PDB file of C-alpha atoms in Angstrom:
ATOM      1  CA  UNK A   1      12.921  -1.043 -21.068  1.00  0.00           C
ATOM      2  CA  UNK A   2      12.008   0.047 -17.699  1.00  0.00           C
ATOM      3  CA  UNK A   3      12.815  -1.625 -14.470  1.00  0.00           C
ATOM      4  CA  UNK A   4       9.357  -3.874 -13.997  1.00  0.00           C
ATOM      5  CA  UNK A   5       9.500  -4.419 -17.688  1.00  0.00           C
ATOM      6  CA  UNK A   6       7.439  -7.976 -18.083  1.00  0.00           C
ATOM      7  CA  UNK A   7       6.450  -7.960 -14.215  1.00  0.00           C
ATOM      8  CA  UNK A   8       3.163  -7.862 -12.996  1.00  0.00           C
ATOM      9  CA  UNK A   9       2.139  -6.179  -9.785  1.00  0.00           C
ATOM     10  CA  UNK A  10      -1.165  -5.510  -7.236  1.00  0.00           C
ATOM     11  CA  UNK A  11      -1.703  -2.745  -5.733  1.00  0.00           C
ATOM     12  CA  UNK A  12      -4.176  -2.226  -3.335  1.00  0.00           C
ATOM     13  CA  UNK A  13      -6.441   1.210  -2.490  1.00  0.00           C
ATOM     14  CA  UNK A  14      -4.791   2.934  -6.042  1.00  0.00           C
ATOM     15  CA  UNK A  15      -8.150   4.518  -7.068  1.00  0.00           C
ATOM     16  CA  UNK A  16      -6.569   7.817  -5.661  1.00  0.00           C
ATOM     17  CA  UNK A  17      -3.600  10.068  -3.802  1.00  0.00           C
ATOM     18  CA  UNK A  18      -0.655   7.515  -2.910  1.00  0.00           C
ATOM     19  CA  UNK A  19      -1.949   4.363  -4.158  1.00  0.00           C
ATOM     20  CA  UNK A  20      -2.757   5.997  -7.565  1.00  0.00           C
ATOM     21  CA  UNK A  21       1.094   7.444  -7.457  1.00  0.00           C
ATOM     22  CA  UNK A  22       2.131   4.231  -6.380  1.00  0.00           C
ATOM     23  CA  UNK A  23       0.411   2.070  -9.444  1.00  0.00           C
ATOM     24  CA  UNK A  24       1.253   5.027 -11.910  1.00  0.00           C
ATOM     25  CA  UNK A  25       4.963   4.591 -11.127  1.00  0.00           C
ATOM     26  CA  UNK A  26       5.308   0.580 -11.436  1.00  0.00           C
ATOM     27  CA  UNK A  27       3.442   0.696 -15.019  1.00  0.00           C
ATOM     28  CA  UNK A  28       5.801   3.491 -15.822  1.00  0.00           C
ATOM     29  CA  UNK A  29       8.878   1.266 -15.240  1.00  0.00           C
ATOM     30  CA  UNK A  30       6.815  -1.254 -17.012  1.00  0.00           C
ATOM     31  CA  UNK A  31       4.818  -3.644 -15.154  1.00  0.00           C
ATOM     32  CA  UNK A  32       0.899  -4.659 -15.676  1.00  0.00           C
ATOM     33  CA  UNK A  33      -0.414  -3.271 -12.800  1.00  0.00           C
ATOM     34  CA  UNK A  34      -4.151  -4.274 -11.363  1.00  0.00           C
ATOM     35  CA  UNK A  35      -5.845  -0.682  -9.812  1.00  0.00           C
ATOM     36  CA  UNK A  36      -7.754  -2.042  -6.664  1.00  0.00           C
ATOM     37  CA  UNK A  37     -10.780  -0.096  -5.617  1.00  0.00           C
ATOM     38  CA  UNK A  38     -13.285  -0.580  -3.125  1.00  0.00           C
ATOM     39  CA  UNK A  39     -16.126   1.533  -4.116  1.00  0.00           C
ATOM     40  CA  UNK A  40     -15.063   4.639  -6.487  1.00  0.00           C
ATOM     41  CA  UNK A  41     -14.957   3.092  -9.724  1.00  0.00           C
ATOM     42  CA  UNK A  42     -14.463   6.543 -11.510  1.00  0.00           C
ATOM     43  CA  UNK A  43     -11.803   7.488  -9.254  1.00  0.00           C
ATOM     44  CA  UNK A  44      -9.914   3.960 -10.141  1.00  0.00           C
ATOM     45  CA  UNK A  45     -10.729   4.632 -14.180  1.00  0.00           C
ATOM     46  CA  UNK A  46      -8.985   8.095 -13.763  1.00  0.00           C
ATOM     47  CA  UNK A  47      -5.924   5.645 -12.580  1.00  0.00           C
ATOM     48  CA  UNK A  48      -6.025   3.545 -15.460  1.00  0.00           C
ATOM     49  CA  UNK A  49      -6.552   6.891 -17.566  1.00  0.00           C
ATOM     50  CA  UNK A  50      -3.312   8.082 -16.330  1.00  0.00           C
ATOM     51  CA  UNK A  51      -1.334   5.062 -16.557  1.00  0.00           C
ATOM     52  CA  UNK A  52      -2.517   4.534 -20.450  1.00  0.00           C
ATOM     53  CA  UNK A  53      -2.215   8.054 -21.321  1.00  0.00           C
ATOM     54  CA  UNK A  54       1.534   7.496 -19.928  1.00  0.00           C
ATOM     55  CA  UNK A  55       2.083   3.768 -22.088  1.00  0.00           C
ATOM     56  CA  UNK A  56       1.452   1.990 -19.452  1.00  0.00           C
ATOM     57  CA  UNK A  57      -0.811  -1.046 -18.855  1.00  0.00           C
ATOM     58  CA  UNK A  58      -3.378  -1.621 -16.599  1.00  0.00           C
ATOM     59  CA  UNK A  59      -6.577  -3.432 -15.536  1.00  0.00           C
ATOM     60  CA  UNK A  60      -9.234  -2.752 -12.798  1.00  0.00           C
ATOM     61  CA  UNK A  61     -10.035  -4.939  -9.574  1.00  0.00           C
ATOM     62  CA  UNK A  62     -13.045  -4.256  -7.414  1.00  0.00           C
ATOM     63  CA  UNK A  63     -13.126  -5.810  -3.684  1.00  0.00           C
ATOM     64  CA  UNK A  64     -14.263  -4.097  -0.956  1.00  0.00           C
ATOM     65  CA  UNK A  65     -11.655  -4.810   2.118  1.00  0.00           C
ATOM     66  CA  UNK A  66     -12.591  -5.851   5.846  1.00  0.00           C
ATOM     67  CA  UNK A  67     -15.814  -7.750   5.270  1.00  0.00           C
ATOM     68  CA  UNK A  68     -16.154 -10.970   4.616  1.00  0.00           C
ATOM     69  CA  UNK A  69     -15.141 -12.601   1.275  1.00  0.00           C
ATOM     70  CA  UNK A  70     -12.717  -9.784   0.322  1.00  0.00           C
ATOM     71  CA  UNK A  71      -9.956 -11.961  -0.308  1.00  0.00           C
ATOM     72  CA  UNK A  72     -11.671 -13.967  -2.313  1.00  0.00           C
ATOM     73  CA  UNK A  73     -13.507 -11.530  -4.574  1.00  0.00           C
ATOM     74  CA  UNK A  74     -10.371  -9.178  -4.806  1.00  0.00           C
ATOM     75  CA  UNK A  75      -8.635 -12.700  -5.984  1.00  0.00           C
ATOM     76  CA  UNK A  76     -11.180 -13.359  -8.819  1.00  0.00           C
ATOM     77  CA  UNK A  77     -10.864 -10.352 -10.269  1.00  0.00           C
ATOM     78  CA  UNK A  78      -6.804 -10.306 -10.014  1.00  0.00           C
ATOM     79  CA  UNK A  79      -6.422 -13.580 -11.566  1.00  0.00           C
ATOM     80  CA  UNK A  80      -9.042 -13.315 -14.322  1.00  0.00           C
ATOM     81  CA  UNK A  81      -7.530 -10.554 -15.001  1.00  0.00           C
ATOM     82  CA  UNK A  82      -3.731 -11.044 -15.321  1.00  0.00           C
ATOM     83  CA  UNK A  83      -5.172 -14.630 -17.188  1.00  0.00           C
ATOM     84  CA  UNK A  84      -6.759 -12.529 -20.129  1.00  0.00           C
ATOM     85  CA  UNK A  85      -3.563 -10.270 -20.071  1.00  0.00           C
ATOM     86  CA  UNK A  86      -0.891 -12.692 -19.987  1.00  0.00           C
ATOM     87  CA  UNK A  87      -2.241 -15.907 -20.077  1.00  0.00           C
ATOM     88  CA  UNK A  88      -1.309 -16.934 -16.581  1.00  0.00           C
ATOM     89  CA  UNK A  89      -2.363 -15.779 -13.101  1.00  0.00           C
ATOM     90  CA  UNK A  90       0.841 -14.862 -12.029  1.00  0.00           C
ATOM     91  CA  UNK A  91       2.322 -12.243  -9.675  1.00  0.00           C
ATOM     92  CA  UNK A  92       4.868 -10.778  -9.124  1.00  0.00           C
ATOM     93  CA  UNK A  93       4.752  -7.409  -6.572  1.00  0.00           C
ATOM     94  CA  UNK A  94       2.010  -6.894  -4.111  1.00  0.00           C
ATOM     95  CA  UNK A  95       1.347  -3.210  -2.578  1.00  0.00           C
ATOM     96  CA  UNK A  96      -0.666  -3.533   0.472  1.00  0.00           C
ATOM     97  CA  UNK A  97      -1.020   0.319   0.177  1.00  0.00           C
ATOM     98  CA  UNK A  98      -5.294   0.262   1.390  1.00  0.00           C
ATOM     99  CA  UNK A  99      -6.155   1.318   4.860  1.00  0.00           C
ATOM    100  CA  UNK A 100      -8.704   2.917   6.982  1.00  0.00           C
ATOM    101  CA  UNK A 101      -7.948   5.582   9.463  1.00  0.00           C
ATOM    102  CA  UNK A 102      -9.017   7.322  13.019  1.00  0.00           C
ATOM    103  CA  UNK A 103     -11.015  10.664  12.320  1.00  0.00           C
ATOM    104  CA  UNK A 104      -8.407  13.228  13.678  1.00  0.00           C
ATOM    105  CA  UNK A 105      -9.039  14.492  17.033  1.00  0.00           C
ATOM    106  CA  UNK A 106     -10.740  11.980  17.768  1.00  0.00           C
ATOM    107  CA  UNK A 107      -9.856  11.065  21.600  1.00  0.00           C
ATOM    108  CA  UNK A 108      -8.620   7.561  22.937  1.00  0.00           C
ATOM    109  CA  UNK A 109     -11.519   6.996  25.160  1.00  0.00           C
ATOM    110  CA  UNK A 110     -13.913   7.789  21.946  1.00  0.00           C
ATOM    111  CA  UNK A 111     -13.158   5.112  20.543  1.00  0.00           C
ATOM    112  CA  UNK A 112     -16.148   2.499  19.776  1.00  0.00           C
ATOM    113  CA  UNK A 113     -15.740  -1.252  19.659  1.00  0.00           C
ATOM    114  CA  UNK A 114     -17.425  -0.523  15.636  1.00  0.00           C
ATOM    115  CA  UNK A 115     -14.286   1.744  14.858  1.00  0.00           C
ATOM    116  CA  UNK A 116     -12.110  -0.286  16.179  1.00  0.00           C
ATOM    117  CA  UNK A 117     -12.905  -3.349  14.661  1.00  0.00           C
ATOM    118  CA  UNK A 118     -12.943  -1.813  10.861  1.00  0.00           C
ATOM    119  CA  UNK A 119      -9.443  -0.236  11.489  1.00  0.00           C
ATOM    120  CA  UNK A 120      -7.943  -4.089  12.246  1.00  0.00           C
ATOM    121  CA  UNK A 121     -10.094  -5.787   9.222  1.00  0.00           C
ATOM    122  CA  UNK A 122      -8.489  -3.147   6.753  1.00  0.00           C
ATOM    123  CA  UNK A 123      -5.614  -2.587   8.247  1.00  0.00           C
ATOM    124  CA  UNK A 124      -4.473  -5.686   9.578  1.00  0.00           C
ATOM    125  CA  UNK A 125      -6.704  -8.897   8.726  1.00  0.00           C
ATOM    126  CA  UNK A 126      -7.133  -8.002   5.102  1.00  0.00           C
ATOM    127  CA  UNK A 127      -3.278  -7.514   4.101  1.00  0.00           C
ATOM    128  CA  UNK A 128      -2.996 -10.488   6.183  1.00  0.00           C
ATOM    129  CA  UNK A 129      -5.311 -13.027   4.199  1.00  0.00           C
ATOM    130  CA  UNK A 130      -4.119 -11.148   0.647  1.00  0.00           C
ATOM    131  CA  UNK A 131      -0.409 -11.862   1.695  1.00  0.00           C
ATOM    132  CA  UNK A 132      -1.675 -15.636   2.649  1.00  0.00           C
ATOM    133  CA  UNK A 133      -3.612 -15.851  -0.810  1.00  0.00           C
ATOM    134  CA  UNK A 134      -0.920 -14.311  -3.143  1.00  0.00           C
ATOM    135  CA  UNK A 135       2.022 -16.866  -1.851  1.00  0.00           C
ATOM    136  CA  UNK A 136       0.134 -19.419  -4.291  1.00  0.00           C
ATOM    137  CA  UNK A 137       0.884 -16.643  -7.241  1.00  0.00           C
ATOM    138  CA  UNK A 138       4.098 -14.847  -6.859  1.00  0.00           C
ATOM    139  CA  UNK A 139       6.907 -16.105  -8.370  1.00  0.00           C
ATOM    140  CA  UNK A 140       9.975 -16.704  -7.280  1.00  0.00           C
ATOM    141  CA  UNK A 141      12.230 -13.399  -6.844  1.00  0.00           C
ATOM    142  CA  UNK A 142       8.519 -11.529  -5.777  1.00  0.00           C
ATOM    143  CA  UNK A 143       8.135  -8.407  -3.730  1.00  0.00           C
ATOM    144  CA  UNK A 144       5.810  -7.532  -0.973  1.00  0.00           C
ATOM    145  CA  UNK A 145       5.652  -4.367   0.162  1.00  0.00           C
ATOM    146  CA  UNK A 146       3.849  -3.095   3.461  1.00  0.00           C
ATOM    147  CA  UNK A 147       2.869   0.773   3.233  1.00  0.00           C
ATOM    148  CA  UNK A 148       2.612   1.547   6.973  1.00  0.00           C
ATOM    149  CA  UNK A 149       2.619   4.577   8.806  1.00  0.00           C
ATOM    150  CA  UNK A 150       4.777   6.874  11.305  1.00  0.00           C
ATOM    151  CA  UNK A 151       1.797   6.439  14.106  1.00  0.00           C
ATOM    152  CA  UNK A 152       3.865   2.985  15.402  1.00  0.00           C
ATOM    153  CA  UNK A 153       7.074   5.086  16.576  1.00  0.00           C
ATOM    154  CA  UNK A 154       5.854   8.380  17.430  1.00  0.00           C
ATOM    155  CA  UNK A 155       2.784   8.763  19.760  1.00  0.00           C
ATOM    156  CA  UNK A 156      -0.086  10.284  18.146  1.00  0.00           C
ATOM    157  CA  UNK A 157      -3.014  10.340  20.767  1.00  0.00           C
ATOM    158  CA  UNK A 158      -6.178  10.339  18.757  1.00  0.00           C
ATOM    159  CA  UNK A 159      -4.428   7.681  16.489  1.00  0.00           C
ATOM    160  CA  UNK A 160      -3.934   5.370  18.982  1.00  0.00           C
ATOM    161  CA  UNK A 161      -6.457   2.311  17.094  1.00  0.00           C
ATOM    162  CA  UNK A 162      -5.144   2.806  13.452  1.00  0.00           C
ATOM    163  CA  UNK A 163      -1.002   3.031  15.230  1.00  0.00           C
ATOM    164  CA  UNK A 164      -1.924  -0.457  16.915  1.00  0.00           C
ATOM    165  CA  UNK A 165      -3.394  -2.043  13.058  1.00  0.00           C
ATOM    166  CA  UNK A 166      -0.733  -0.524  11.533  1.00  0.00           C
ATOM    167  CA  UNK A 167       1.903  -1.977  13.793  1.00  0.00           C
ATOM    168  CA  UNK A 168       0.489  -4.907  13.690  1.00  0.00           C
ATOM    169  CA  UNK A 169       0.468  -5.174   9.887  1.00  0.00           C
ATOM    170  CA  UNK A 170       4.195  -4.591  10.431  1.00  0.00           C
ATOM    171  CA  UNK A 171       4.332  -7.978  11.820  1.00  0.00           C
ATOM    172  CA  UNK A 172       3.363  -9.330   8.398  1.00  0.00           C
ATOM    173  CA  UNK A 173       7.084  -8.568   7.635  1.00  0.00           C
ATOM    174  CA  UNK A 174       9.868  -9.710   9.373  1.00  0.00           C
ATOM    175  CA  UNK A 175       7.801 -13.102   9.865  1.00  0.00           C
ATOM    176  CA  UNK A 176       7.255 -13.784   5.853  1.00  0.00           C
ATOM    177  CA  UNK A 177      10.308 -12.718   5.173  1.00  0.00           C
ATOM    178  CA  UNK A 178      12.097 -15.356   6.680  1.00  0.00           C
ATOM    179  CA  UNK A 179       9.399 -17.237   5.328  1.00  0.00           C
ATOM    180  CA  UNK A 180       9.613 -16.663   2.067  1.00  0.00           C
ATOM    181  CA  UNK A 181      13.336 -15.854   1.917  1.00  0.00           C
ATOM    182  CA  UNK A 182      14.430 -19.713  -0.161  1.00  0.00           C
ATOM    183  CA  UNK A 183      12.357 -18.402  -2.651  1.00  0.00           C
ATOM    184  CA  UNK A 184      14.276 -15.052  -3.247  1.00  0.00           C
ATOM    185  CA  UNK A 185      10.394 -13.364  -2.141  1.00  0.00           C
ATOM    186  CA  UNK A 186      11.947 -10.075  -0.095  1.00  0.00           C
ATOM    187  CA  UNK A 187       9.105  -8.163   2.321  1.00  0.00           C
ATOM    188  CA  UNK A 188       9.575  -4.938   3.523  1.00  0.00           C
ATOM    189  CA  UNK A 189       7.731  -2.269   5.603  1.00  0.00           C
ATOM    190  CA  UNK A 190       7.178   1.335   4.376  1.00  0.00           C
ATOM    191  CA  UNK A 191       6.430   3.867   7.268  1.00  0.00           C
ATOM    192  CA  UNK A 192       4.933   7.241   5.884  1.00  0.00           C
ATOM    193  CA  UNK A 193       4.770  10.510   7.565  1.00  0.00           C
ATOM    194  CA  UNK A 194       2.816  13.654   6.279  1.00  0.00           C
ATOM    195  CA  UNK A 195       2.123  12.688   2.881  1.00  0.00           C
ATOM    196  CA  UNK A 196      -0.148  14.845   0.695  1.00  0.00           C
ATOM    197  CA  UNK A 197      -2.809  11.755  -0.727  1.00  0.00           C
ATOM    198  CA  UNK A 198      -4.938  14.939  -2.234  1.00  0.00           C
ATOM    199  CA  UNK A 199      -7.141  14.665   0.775  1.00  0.00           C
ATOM    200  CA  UNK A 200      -8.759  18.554   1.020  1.00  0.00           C
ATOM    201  CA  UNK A 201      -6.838  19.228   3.957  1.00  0.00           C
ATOM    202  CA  UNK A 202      -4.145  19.903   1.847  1.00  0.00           C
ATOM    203  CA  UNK A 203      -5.419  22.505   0.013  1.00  0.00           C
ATOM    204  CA  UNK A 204      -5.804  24.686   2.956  1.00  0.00           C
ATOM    205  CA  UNK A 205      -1.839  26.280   3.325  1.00  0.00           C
ATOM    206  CA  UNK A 206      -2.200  27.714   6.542  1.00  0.00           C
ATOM    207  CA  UNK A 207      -2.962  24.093   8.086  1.00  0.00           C
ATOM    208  CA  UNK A 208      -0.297  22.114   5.459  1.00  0.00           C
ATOM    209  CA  UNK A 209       2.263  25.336   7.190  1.00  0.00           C
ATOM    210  CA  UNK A 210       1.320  23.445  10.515  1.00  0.00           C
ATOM    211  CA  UNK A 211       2.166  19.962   9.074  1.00  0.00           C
ATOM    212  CA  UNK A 212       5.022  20.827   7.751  1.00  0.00           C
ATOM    213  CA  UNK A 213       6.274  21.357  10.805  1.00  0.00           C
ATOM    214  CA  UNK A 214       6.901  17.815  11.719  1.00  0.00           C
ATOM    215  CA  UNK A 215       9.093  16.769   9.210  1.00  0.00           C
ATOM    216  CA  UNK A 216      13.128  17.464   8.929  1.00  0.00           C
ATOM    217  CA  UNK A 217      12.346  19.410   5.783  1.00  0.00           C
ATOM    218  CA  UNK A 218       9.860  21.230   6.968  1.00  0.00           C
ATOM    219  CA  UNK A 219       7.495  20.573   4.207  1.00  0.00           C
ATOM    220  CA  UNK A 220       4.545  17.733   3.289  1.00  0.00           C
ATOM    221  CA  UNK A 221       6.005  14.558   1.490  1.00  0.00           C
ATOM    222  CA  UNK A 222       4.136  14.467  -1.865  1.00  0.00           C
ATOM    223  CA  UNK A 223       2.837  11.351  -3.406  1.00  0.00           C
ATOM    224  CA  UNK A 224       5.107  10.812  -5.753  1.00  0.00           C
ATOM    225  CA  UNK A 225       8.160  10.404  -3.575  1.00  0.00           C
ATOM    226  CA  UNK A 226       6.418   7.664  -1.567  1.00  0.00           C
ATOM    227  CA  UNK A 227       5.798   5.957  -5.356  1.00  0.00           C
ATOM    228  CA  UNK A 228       9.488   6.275  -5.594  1.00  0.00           C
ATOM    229  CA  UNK A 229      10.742   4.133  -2.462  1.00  0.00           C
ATOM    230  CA  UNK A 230       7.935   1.490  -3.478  1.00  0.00           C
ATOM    231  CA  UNK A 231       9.240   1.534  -6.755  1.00  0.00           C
ATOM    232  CA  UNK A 232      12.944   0.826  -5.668  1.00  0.00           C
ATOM    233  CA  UNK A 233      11.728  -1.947  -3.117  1.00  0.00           C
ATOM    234  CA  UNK A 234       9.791  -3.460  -6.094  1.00  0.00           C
ATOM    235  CA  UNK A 235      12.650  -3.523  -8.217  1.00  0.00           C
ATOM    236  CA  UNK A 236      16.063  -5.852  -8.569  1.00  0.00           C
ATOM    237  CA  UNK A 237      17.749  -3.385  -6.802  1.00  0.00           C
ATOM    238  CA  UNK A 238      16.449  -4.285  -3.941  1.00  0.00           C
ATOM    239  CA  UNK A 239      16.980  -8.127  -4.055  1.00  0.00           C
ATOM    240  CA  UNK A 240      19.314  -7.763  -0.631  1.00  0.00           C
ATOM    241  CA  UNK A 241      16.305  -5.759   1.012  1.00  0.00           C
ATOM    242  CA  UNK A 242      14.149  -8.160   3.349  1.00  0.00           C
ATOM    243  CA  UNK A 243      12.274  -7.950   6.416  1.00  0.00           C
ATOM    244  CA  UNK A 244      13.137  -4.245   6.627  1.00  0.00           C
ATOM    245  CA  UNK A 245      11.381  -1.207   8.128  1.00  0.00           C
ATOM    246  CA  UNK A 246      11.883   1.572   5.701  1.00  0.00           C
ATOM    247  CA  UNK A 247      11.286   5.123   7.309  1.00  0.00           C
ATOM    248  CA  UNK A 248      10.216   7.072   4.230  1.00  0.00           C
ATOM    249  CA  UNK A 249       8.305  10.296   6.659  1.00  0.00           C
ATOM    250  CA  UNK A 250      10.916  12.798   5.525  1.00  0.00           C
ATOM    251  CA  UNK A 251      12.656  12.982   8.868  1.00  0.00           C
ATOM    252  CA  UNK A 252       9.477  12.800  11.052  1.00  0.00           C
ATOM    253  CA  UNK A 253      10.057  10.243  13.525  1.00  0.00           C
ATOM    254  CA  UNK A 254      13.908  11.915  14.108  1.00  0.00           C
ATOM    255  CA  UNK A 255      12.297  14.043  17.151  1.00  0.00           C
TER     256      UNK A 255
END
């Protein structure tokens, strides 16, 4: 019996690197997890691959986030899905893990109104409207969890636009969670630093060397130690947890 045993959860942008750990981790402690994509369905089977090949259970949820109807879409496919699973549309752990980012070096003043806009419809408005959507499924004793980033303490020029989404999807927290605290719901924030999401950058050492730079450990977090603190927050153990902002960036934002 693992932790999530019986639970169900959503987790959005799992197709690959951190949402992928993410979902791989709740179906190992034992929960039905739905693998959200937006456009790379093979990349979301290899998920599902994974998480059977491990015991676990798993279905597959296409919705492309930031343009209009996501919500809804994303919704049809969660709920038909946990209906032919378990025979209810209920939830019980939402990951808003998805997100768009700022090219790197990309300048402040480069910014166009295009960019800018897609960064707070991912980012911001979409988490938003799934986190308005869900309240009608999770039960009682549910878990939201906000995967955020280390951009909204530390200043990180050419990151200015996706640091102002993501601190604004921060918002999402403290306010539901006093919301949603009489029904036992807790929300919580997770900030990331350097995390190796098998991007190709990280296959380059002399660069990752750089990276690894910023963190207390001197090294790149990995994947599966981001899965971990999501995991925890998802879990019982965390019932006392609410409205926090976790800093899991392995001693980045410590100066």
């Amino acid at each position: 019996m693992g932790k999530l045993t019986n639970k169900t959860a959503l987790v959005t942008g799992s197709s690959r690197g951190i949402g992928r750990a993410v979902a791989q981790r709740l179906a190992a402690e034992g929960a039905l997890v739905a693998v959200h994509y937006g456009s790379n369905e093979e990349a979301a089977k290899e998920t599902l691959r994974l998480i059977e090949g491990d015991g676990g259970r798993g279905f597959l949820v296409r919705a492309a986030l930031g343009v209009p109807g996501d919500t809804h879409e994303l919704f049809l496919g969660l709920e038909r899905g946990l209906k032919e699973r378990t025979g209810e549309a209920s939830l019980d752990i939402l990951v808003n893990n998805a997100g768009a980012q700022t090219a790197a070096g990309l300048a402040p003043e480069e910014v166009t109104t295009e960019e800018f806009d897609h960064l707070f419809a991912v980012n911001t408005r979409a988490p938003f409207f799934i986190v308005q959507r869900a309240l009608g499924l999770l039960s009682d004793g549910g878990r939201i969890i906000n995967v955020s980033s280390g951009t909204t303490r530390v200043a990180v020029p050419d990151q200015v636009a996706y640091a102002m989404s993501k601190g604004a999807l921060e918002q999402i927290t403290p306010h539901f969670a006093r919301h949603l605290a009489p029904r036992g719901i807790t929300v919580n924030t997770i900030a990331l630093g350097i995390t190796d999401n098998g991007s190709p950058v990280f296959d380059v050492p002399e660069i990752v060397e750089q990276m690894a730079q910023f963190s207390a450990f001197k090294r790149v977090g990995t994947a599966g130690e981001v899965a971990d603190v999501v995991t925890f927050l998802a879990s019982e153990d965390a019932r006392w947890i609410t409205g926090a902002f976790i800093d899991a960036s392995g001693g980045t934002m410590l100066g």
